[in-house]
Tab-separated table of C-alpha atoms in Angstrom:
chain	number	residue	atom	x	y	z
A	6	MET	CA	140.287	27.978	-38.747
A	7	ALA	CA	143.097	25.535	-38.370
A	8	ILE	CA	146.747	25.940	-39.236
A	9	GLN	CA	147.166	23.504	-42.110
A	10	VAL	CA	150.496	22.934	-43.864
A	11	ASP	CA	149.966	21.340	-47.194
A	12	SER	CA	152.815	18.829	-47.559
A	13	SER	CA	151.351	17.141	-50.635
A	14	THR	CA	152.701	19.960	-52.823
A	15	ALA	CA	156.047	20.166	-51.031
A	16	ARG	CA	159.005	20.162	-53.370
A	17	PRO	CA	162.212	18.419	-52.316
A	18	GLY	CA	163.929	20.799	-49.874
A	19	PHE	CA	165.392	21.165	-46.505
A	20	ALA	CA	162.348	20.151	-44.486
A	21	SER	CA	161.986	16.897	-46.458
A	22	ARG	CA	165.599	15.711	-46.444
A	23	LYS	CA	166.504	13.322	-43.715
A	24	ARG	CA	170.258	12.926	-44.067
A	25	MET	CA	172.474	15.707	-42.821
A	26	SER	CA	176.241	16.180	-43.223
A	27	ILE	CA	178.466	17.822	-40.612
A	28	PRO	CA	178.119	21.255	-42.236
A	29	ASP	CA	174.327	20.840	-42.220
A	30	PHE	CA	174.321	19.729	-38.568
A	31	VAL	CA	176.165	22.730	-37.206
A	32	PRO	CA	173.532	25.461	-37.938
A	33	THR	CA	170.696	23.145	-36.939
A	34	ALA	CA	172.307	22.232	-33.579
A	35	THR	CA	173.203	25.854	-33.026
A	36	MET	CA	169.640	27.035	-33.446
A	37	VAL	CA	168.092	24.176	-31.380
A	38	GLY	CA	170.559	24.961	-28.561
A	39	LEU	CA	169.877	28.666	-28.685
A	40	VAL	CA	166.120	28.188	-28.597
A	41	LEU	CA	166.361	25.973	-25.546
A	42	LEU	CA	168.861	28.284	-23.830
A	43	LEU	CA	167.050	31.593	-24.484
A	44	GLN	CA	163.393	30.632	-24.750
A	45	THR	CA	163.409	28.912	-21.400
A	46	GLY	CA	165.308	31.675	-19.684
A	47	ALA	CA	168.202	29.382	-18.805
A	48	ILE	CA	170.674	32.004	-20.057
A	49	TYR	CA	169.688	34.263	-17.148
A	50	VAL	CA	170.729	31.572	-14.650
A	51	ALA	CA	173.869	30.821	-16.637
A	52	ILE	CA	174.919	34.455	-16.665
A	53	GLY	CA	174.776	34.382	-12.867
A	54	LEU	CA	177.053	31.365	-12.884
A	55	ALA	CA	179.389	32.618	-15.657
A	56	GLY	CA	179.296	36.330	-16.240
A	57	GLY	CA	179.590	37.523	-19.808
A	58	LEU	CA	177.790	34.477	-21.237
A	59	GLN	CA	175.395	36.650	-23.192
A	60	ALA	CA	178.246	38.305	-25.059
A	61	ALA	CA	179.830	34.850	-25.651
A	62	VAL	CA	176.529	33.524	-27.119
A	63	THR	CA	176.382	36.558	-29.457
A	64	ILE	CA	179.908	36.080	-30.631
A	65	ALA	CA	179.409	32.304	-31.136
A	66	VAL	CA	176.294	32.795	-33.234
A	67	ALA	CA	178.006	35.470	-35.268
A	68	LEU	CA	180.866	33.053	-36.002
A	69	VAL	CA	178.493	30.327	-37.060
A	70	ALA	CA	176.754	32.812	-39.340
A	71	LEU	CA	180.101	33.816	-40.807
A	72	ILE	CA	180.874	30.167	-41.511
A	73	CYS	CA	177.491	29.745	-43.165
A	74	VAL	CA	178.184	32.723	-45.443
A	75	VAL	CA	181.762	31.768	-46.313
A	76	PHE	CA	181.000	28.097	-46.816
A	77	PRO	CA	177.426	28.010	-48.101
A	78	ASN	CA	175.836	24.667	-48.953
A	79	ASP	CA	173.054	24.113	-51.453
A	80	CYS	CA	170.499	26.158	-49.506
A	81	ALA	CA	170.680	29.221	-51.763
A	82	LEU	CA	171.492	31.567	-48.870
A	83	ALA	CA	170.651	34.744	-50.630
A	84	ARG	CA	167.234	33.484	-51.711
A	85	ARG	CA	166.383	32.335	-48.217
A	86	SER	CA	167.434	35.495	-46.315
A	87	PRO	CA	165.010	38.455	-45.748
A	88	ARG	CA	167.161	41.178	-47.168
A	89	LEU	CA	164.841	44.011	-46.086
A	90	LEU	CA	164.841	42.869	-42.498
A	91	LEU	CA	168.630	42.501	-42.496
A	92	ALA	CA	168.911	45.987	-43.937
A	93	ALA	CA	166.637	47.273	-41.158
A	94	LEU	CA	168.897	45.774	-38.459
A	95	LEU	CA	171.971	47.265	-40.126
A	96	ALA	CA	170.238	50.703	-40.357
A	97	TYR	CA	169.589	50.466	-36.595
A	98	VAL	CA	173.269	49.954	-35.875
A	99	VAL	CA	174.176	52.907	-38.124
A	100	LEU	CA	171.544	55.076	-36.352
A	101	ILE	CA	172.668	54.407	-32.811
A	102	SER	CA	176.334	54.571	-33.829
A	103	VAL	CA	175.917	58.071	-35.298
A	104	GLN	CA	173.909	59.111	-32.227
A	105	LEU	CA	176.547	57.751	-29.844
A	106	ALA	CA	179.110	59.925	-31.589
A	107	LEU	CA	176.999	63.125	-31.739
A	108	VAL	CA	174.792	63.128	-28.627
A	109	PRO	CA	176.754	63.484	-25.363
A	110	ALA	CA	174.042	61.921	-23.171
A	111	SER	CA	174.275	58.581	-24.957
A	112	SER	CA	175.118	55.575	-22.815
A	113	PHE	CA	177.880	53.328	-24.111
A	114	ASP	CA	176.695	50.320	-22.186
A	115	MET	CA	173.170	50.612	-23.636
A	116	TYR	CA	174.762	51.110	-27.064
A	117	ILE	CA	176.616	47.820	-26.726
A	118	MET	CA	173.461	46.013	-25.579
A	119	ARG	CA	171.606	47.308	-28.688
A	120	VAL	CA	174.466	46.325	-30.985
A	121	LYS	CA	174.438	42.823	-29.514
A	122	TYR	CA	170.753	42.644	-30.169
A	123	ALA	CA	171.185	43.606	-33.856
A	124	ILE	CA	174.165	41.255	-34.384
A	125	PHE	CA	172.384	38.365	-32.782
A	126	ALA	CA	169.173	38.870	-34.773
A	127	ALA	CA	170.986	39.260	-38.103
A	128	SER	CA	173.351	36.329	-37.414
A	129	GLY	CA	170.474	34.173	-36.237
A	130	ILE	CA	168.621	34.852	-39.483
A	131	LEU	CA	171.646	33.823	-41.537
A	132	VAL	CA	172.133	30.666	-39.441
A	133	VAL	CA	168.492	29.710	-39.982
A	134	ALA	CA	168.925	30.270	-43.687
A	135	ASN	CA	171.365	27.280	-43.554
A	136	VAL	CA	169.292	25.104	-41.313
A	137	ARG	CA	168.260	21.912	-43.072
A	138	SER	CA	165.837	20.589	-40.462
A	139	LEU	CA	163.558	23.535	-39.830
A	140	GLY	CA	161.036	21.228	-38.154
A	141	SER	CA	163.571	20.405	-35.437
A	142	VAL	CA	163.862	24.102	-34.600
A	143	LEU	CA	160.095	24.431	-34.305
A	144	MET	CA	160.012	21.351	-32.056
A	145	ALA	CA	162.703	22.984	-29.875
A	146	VAL	CA	160.428	26.005	-29.542
A	147	ARG	CA	157.601	23.724	-28.313
A	148	VAL	CA	159.856	21.886	-25.918
A	149	ALA	CA	161.265	25.197	-24.587
A	150	VAL	CA	157.792	26.595	-23.976
A	151	ALA	CA	156.876	23.423	-22.037
A	152	ILE	CA	160.022	23.738	-19.919
A	153	ALA	CA	159.392	27.431	-19.291
A	154	VAL	CA	155.818	26.672	-18.226
A	155	LEU	CA	156.970	23.907	-15.791
A	156	CYS	CA	159.602	26.234	-14.347
A	157	ASN	CA	156.998	28.922	-13.867
A	158	LEU	CA	154.601	26.568	-12.097
A	159	ALA	CA	157.409	25.336	-9.780
A	160	ASP	CA	158.480	28.947	-9.110
A	161	PHE	CA	154.870	29.862	-8.298
A	162	ALA	CA	153.834	26.953	-6.124
A	163	VAL	CA	157.017	25.481	-4.550
A	164	PRO	CA	158.685	27.874	-2.043
A	165	ALA	CA	161.982	25.925	-2.085
A	166	VAL	CA	162.240	26.342	-5.893
A	167	ARG	CA	161.445	30.063	-5.637
A	168	SER	CA	164.116	30.484	-2.946
A	169	LEU	CA	166.668	28.737	-5.160
A	170	LEU	CA	165.852	30.843	-8.188
A	171	THR	CA	165.862	34.056	-6.141
A	172	SER	CA	169.443	33.197	-5.165
A	173	PHE	CA	170.299	33.471	-8.911
A	174	HIS	CA	168.008	36.498	-9.494
A	175	PRO	CA	167.826	38.723	-6.405
A	176	SER	CA	165.478	41.026	-8.331
A	177	LYS	CA	162.768	38.263	-8.142
A	178	ALA	CA	162.200	39.400	-4.583
A	179	LEU	CA	160.476	42.497	-6.141
A	180	TYR	CA	157.861	40.274	-7.766
A	181	LEU	CA	156.281	38.380	-4.869
A	182	GLY	CA	153.358	36.252	-5.933
A	183	ARG	CA	154.424	36.298	-9.595
A	184	ALA	CA	156.349	33.418	-11.297
A	185	ALA	CA	159.240	34.044	-13.596
A	186	GLY	CA	160.793	30.561	-13.812
A	187	LEU	CA	164.386	30.747	-15.045
A	188	PHE	CA	163.859	34.326	-16.269
A	189	ALA	CA	164.852	37.325	-14.180
A	190	ASN	CA	161.517	39.031	-14.644
A	191	PRO	CA	157.937	37.722	-14.913
A	192	ASN	CA	157.242	39.986	-17.917
A	193	PHE	CA	160.237	38.514	-19.797
A	194	SER	CA	158.977	35.001	-19.175
A	195	ALA	CA	155.430	35.801	-20.246
A	196	ALA	CA	156.530	37.505	-23.470
A	197	ALA	CA	158.908	34.629	-24.405
A	198	ILE	CA	156.158	32.001	-23.883
A	199	ALA	CA	153.659	34.122	-25.849
A	200	ALA	CA	156.043	34.397	-28.801
A	201	GLY	CA	156.587	30.604	-28.642
A	202	THR	CA	152.871	30.059	-28.641
A	203	ALA	CA	152.447	31.512	-32.140
A	204	VAL	CA	155.566	29.939	-33.573
A	205	GLY	CA	155.234	26.574	-31.873
A	206	ALA	CA	151.650	26.172	-33.122
A	207	VAL	CA	152.818	26.132	-36.776
A	208	GLY	CA	152.231	22.683	-38.276
A	209	LEU	CA	150.346	21.214	-35.297
A	210	ARG	CA	146.969	19.566	-35.854
A	211	ARG	CA	144.003	21.011	-34.047
A	212	PRO	CA	143.933	18.806	-30.850
A	213	LEU	CA	147.654	19.275	-30.223
A	214	ARG	CA	147.477	22.953	-31.129
A	215	LEU	CA	144.667	23.629	-28.657
A	216	GLY	CA	146.439	21.728	-25.954
A	217	PHE	CA	149.623	23.751	-26.670
A	218	TYR	CA	147.674	26.974	-26.288
A	219	ALA	CA	146.304	25.832	-22.957
A	220	VAL	CA	149.651	24.873	-21.549
A	221	SER	CA	151.224	28.167	-22.535
A	222	LEU	CA	148.308	30.086	-21.080
A	223	VAL	CA	148.869	28.377	-17.712
A	224	GLY	CA	152.516	29.336	-17.759
A	225	ILE	CA	151.710	32.958	-18.613
A	226	PHE	CA	148.868	33.291	-16.119
A	227	VAL	CA	151.092	32.550	-13.077
A	228	THR	CA	153.338	35.457	-14.135
A	229	TYR	CA	150.383	37.796	-13.665
A	230	SER	CA	151.725	39.763	-16.605
A	231	ARG	CA	148.898	41.653	-18.234
A	232	GLY	CA	150.975	42.340	-21.328
A	233	GLY	CA	151.946	38.692	-21.513
A	234	ILE	CA	148.299	37.533	-21.449
A	235	LEU	CA	147.442	40.054	-24.191
A	236	LEU	CA	150.349	38.790	-26.294
A	237	TRP	CA	149.193	35.175	-25.786
A	238	LEU	CA	145.695	36.140	-26.810
A	239	ALA	CA	146.963	37.903	-29.934
A	240	SER	CA	149.194	34.942	-30.823
A	241	VAL	CA	146.300	32.463	-30.552
A	242	MET	CA	143.932	34.680	-32.543
A	243	MET	CA	146.484	35.252	-35.297
A	244	ALA	CA	147.379	31.551	-35.546
A	245	GLU	CA	143.682	30.571	-35.718
A	246	PHE	CA	142.247	33.299	-37.892
A	247	ILE	CA	145.196	34.260	-40.135
A	248	PRO	CA	146.225	30.722	-41.153
A	249	ILE	CA	149.460	29.695	-42.881
A	250	ASP	CA	148.094	29.399	-46.389
A	251	VAL	CA	145.863	32.433	-47.231
A	252	SER	CA	145.924	31.724	-51.002
A	253	LYS	CA	143.123	29.194	-50.939
A	254	GLY	CA	139.605	30.454	-51.430
A	255	SER	CA	138.284	28.621	-48.345
A	256	ARG	CA	140.617	30.610	-46.087
A	257	LEU	CA	139.987	33.988	-44.493
A	258	LYS	CA	141.919	36.961	-45.834
A	259	PRO	CA	144.246	38.729	-43.380
A	260	ILE	CA	141.945	41.742	-42.713
A	261	ALA	CA	138.863	39.517	-42.172
A	262	GLY	CA	140.981	37.276	-39.929
A	263	LEU	CA	142.212	40.236	-37.868
A	264	LEU	CA	138.702	41.543	-37.347
A	265	LEU	CA	137.275	38.123	-36.409
A	266	GLY	CA	140.226	37.482	-34.175
A	267	ALA	CA	139.811	40.799	-32.400
A	268	ALA	CA	136.116	40.065	-31.873
A	269	CYS	CA	136.961	36.620	-30.383
A	270	ALA	CA	139.644	38.181	-28.215
A	271	ALA	CA	137.175	40.716	-26.816
A	272	LEU	CA	134.774	37.913	-26.069
A	273	PHE	CA	137.532	35.957	-24.348
A	274	VAL	CA	138.384	38.946	-22.148
A	275	LEU	CA	134.690	39.419	-21.143
A	276	VAL	CA	134.364	35.749	-20.243
A	277	ALA	CA	137.656	35.525	-18.377
A	278	GLN	CA	136.684	38.481	-16.208
A	279	GLN	CA	133.930	36.317	-14.729
A	280	PHE	CA	136.429	33.640	-13.629
A	281	ILE	CA	139.346	35.745	-12.389
A	282	PRO	CA	137.899	36.544	-8.955
A	283	ALA	CA	137.446	32.790	-8.308
A	284	LEU	CA	140.967	32.085	-9.531
A	285	ASN	CA	142.367	34.783	-7.262
A	286	GLU	CA	140.531	33.304	-4.351
A	287	SER	CA	141.769	29.795	-5.010
A	288	LEU	CA	145.391	31.071	-5.307
A	289	TYR	CA	145.116	33.410	-2.355
A	290	SER	CA	147.911	31.816	-0.307
A	291	LEU	CA	150.353	31.958	-3.168
A	292	THR	CA	149.806	35.594	-4.237
A	293	THR	CA	149.768	39.091	-2.786
A	294	GLU	CA	147.132	41.805	-2.886
A	295	ASP	CA	149.137	43.724	-5.485
A	296	THR	CA	149.467	40.618	-7.632
A	297	ARG	CA	145.753	39.809	-7.528
A	298	SER	CA	144.821	43.415	-8.395
A	299	ARG	CA	146.843	43.249	-11.610
A	300	LEU	CA	144.090	41.239	-13.376
A	301	THR	CA	141.145	43.059	-11.871
A	302	THR	CA	141.984	46.795	-12.208
A	303	LEU	CA	144.070	49.237	-14.241
A	304	GLN	CA	144.332	51.595	-11.267
A	305	ASP	CA	147.125	49.794	-9.464
A	306	GLY	CA	150.495	51.312	-8.671
A	307	SER	CA	152.197	49.748	-11.676
A	308	ALA	CA	149.686	51.096	-14.166
A	309	ARG	CA	149.762	54.646	-12.633
A	310	GLU	CA	153.568	54.600	-12.762
A	311	ARG	CA	153.597	53.626	-16.406
A	312	LEU	CA	151.202	56.388	-17.362
A	313	TYR	CA	153.351	58.899	-15.579
A	314	LEU	CA	156.527	57.663	-17.276
A	315	ILE	CA	154.864	57.991	-20.693
A	316	GLN	CA	153.827	61.556	-19.957
A	317	TYR	CA	157.346	62.330	-18.733
A	318	GLY	CA	158.889	60.705	-21.775
A	319	LEU	CA	156.808	62.717	-24.206
A	320	ALA	CA	157.888	65.860	-22.381
A	321	GLN	CA	161.586	64.818	-22.834
A	322	PHE	CA	160.984	64.165	-26.491
A	323	GLY	CA	159.863	67.744	-26.852
A	324	GLN	CA	163.324	68.929	-25.750
A	325	SER	CA	165.052	67.227	-28.675
A	326	PRO	CA	162.517	66.126	-31.248
A	327	ILE	CA	164.871	65.442	-34.164
A	328	TRP	CA	167.931	63.678	-32.777
A	329	GLY	CA	166.487	62.610	-29.443
A	330	ASN	CA	168.337	62.660	-26.132
A	331	GLY	CA	170.797	59.893	-26.823
A	332	VAL	CA	171.098	56.049	-26.719
A	333	GLY	CA	169.982	54.749	-23.385
A	334	TYR	CA	168.648	58.089	-22.129
A	335	GLY	CA	165.314	56.451	-21.366
A	336	TYR	CA	167.153	54.288	-18.778
A	337	THR	CA	169.682	56.774	-17.383
A	338	TRP	CA	167.478	59.848	-16.893
A	339	GLU	CA	166.783	61.173	-13.383
A	340	LEU	CA	163.718	58.994	-12.840
A	341	ARG	CA	165.901	55.883	-12.993
A	342	ALA	CA	162.950	53.925	-14.395
A	343	PRO	CA	162.463	53.255	-18.129
A	344	VAL	CA	159.253	54.158	-19.898
A	345	HIS	CA	157.389	50.923	-20.557
A	346	ASN	CA	156.539	51.790	-24.113
A	347	VAL	CA	158.933	51.272	-27.022
A	348	TYR	CA	157.303	54.036	-29.149
A	349	VAL	CA	157.812	56.665	-26.479
A	350	LEU	CA	161.266	55.276	-25.782
A	351	MET	CA	162.250	55.597	-29.455
A	352	LEU	CA	161.001	59.256	-29.447
A	353	VAL	CA	162.877	60.010	-26.224
A	354	GLU	CA	166.192	58.420	-27.247
A	355	HIS	CA	166.274	58.824	-31.025
A	356	GLY	CA	163.659	61.492	-31.862
A	357	LEU	CA	161.845	61.510	-35.163
A	358	LEU	CA	164.682	59.684	-36.804
A	359	GLY	CA	164.094	56.765	-34.456
A	360	ALA	CA	160.380	56.865	-35.230
A	361	LEU	CA	161.121	56.644	-38.952
A	362	TRP	CA	163.479	53.725	-38.399
A	363	LEU	CA	160.853	51.902	-36.256
A	364	ALA	CA	158.289	52.304	-39.072
A	365	PHE	CA	160.825	50.909	-41.560
A	366	PHE	CA	161.584	47.957	-39.216
A	367	ILE	CA	157.907	47.049	-38.748
A	368	TYR	CA	157.428	47.250	-42.478
A	369	ALA	CA	160.414	44.930	-43.000
A	370	THR	CA	158.914	42.336	-40.653
A	371	PHE	CA	155.545	42.672	-42.419
A	372	LYS	CA	157.158	41.811	-45.717
A	373	LEU	CA	158.221	38.375	-44.495
A	374	PRO	CA	156.353	35.538	-46.253
A	375	ARG	CA	152.637	35.642	-45.337
A	376	PRO	CA	151.107	35.205	-42.920
A	377	ILE	CA	154.159	35.038	-40.603
A	378	GLY	CA	155.107	38.588	-41.502
A	379	ILE	CA	151.649	39.728	-40.427
A	380	TRP	CA	151.981	37.759	-37.193
A	381	LEU	CA	155.440	39.149	-36.379
A	382	ALA	CA	154.476	42.790	-37.209
A	383	ALA	CA	151.287	42.582	-35.127
A	384	PHE	CA	153.181	40.867	-32.258
A	385	LEU	CA	155.859	43.549	-32.157
A	386	LEU	CA	153.368	46.399	-32.493
A	387	LEU	CA	151.307	45.126	-29.545
A	388	LYS	CA	154.327	44.285	-27.423
A	389	GLY	CA	155.739	47.767	-27.935
A	390	LEU	CA	152.768	49.285	-26.171
A	391	PHE	CA	153.859	48.000	-22.776
A	392	ASN	CA	157.406	46.900	-23.219
A	393	HIS	CA	160.646	48.820	-23.552
A	394	ASN	CA	162.992	45.888	-24.098
A	395	VAL	CA	161.946	45.115	-27.681
A	396	PHE	CA	165.443	46.079	-29.001
A	397	ASN	CA	167.591	45.111	-25.987
A	398	GLU	CA	167.282	41.460	-25.048
A	399	LEU	CA	168.706	38.470	-26.934
A	400	THR	CA	165.415	36.684	-26.163
A	401	ASP	CA	163.600	39.396	-28.179
A	402	ALA	CA	166.067	38.963	-31.043
A	403	LEU	CA	165.515	35.226	-30.937
A	404	GLY	CA	161.796	35.882	-31.283
A	405	ILE	CA	162.358	37.451	-34.627
A	406	VAL	CA	164.568	34.532	-35.679
A	407	ALA	CA	161.929	32.036	-34.500
A	408	PHE	CA	159.204	33.747	-36.519
A	409	TRP	CA	161.541	33.631	-39.577
A	410	THR	CA	162.089	29.930	-39.038
A	411	ALA	CA	158.302	29.429	-39.071
A	412	ALA	CA	158.022	31.417	-42.302
A	413	LEU	CA	160.684	29.257	-43.961
A	414	PHE	CA	159.063	26.016	-42.763
A	415	ALA	CA	155.632	27.006	-43.981
A	416	SER	CA	156.915	28.283	-47.290
A	417	GLU	CA	159.024	25.192	-48.104
A	418	GLN	CA	156.309	22.727	-47.020
A	419	SER	CA	153.762	24.359	-49.269
A	420	GLY	CA	156.162	24.789	-52.167
A	421	ARG	CA	155.906	28.567	-52.094
A	422	MET	CA	159.403	29.529	-51.120
A	423	ARG	CA	160.291	32.982	-52.413
């Protein structure tokens, strides 16, 4: 099932206008620049060269968003903004602010990180609402994915490049045999490329789309991130089996698409398992035993550690089930290692109140224009199973903004803008 965007019914709008004034250019240039900076991981290198850049980026985007709100053009800002999602982000800031004041174990540094995430995501959404050339933002996603893949391949296969990148990210020494490119962590790189896979495929015809999938898979494979590969697989299955326009009778409905996609994903995993040993053998000189085992077993040290942290986290949740143990407690507790599961992390830090907020947030993403809302909700639900940074990193906040861009593009091109 191809992703088809029906431009024949498109009404005059932002995607179809070619001339841009200076006020139109500012939000478009801002989003294109942010996509390239964050989606490629370049911000991690830049932070090493100029500390505090992440905060500067957050402030800059917030200022552009403020300008867009104060000086709106003809884009009908209120109509183009997902109010429920913005309300969910605001509710998160309120939740962690109250908890910071009431729970002594809360970490102020982690609180600031979470606030930056919420501000960046909300501001990015408002900036996108003023973007005239949504197609250029989607093109930036594709270019950024390609750059990230090339950086990963160079990091993986060229020792001199890896040494240079390790000088920016000393933590990369902990991930021998796994590429991360310009990112500080292979898992960050894999997740960013996977998110870009779904969003970047929007509007591409089948040959280009299949090639885009293949390129992104290569970039994710060399990270040896199991979660990243699962996210890539989910992104491809959603893009192929829950297409952009589900209103036409010839298209699969979301539930049928999910079931068929899941079946194809299972088949893909079974087939891939037959080739992984040969791939590991061909890449033997570039990897380590621990790296190679990541794709052949779930009994390696990393998997066992994660299971233990989940068990420990649930035990800590039992000590304070309503309010939780405080913002950032899942990072500052005595184990000094975060639980790699956002659901358990929410319970540990925010208790049942956090679980209720998380349900509200997922519902808000699901309510975005179809099928992008379904894509984003499914992506976040899956990522949360093995990732604890869903509400920390600016790259994760940008992922939400990128999905929203795709939703606007598809809606305007098909003349179904809500």
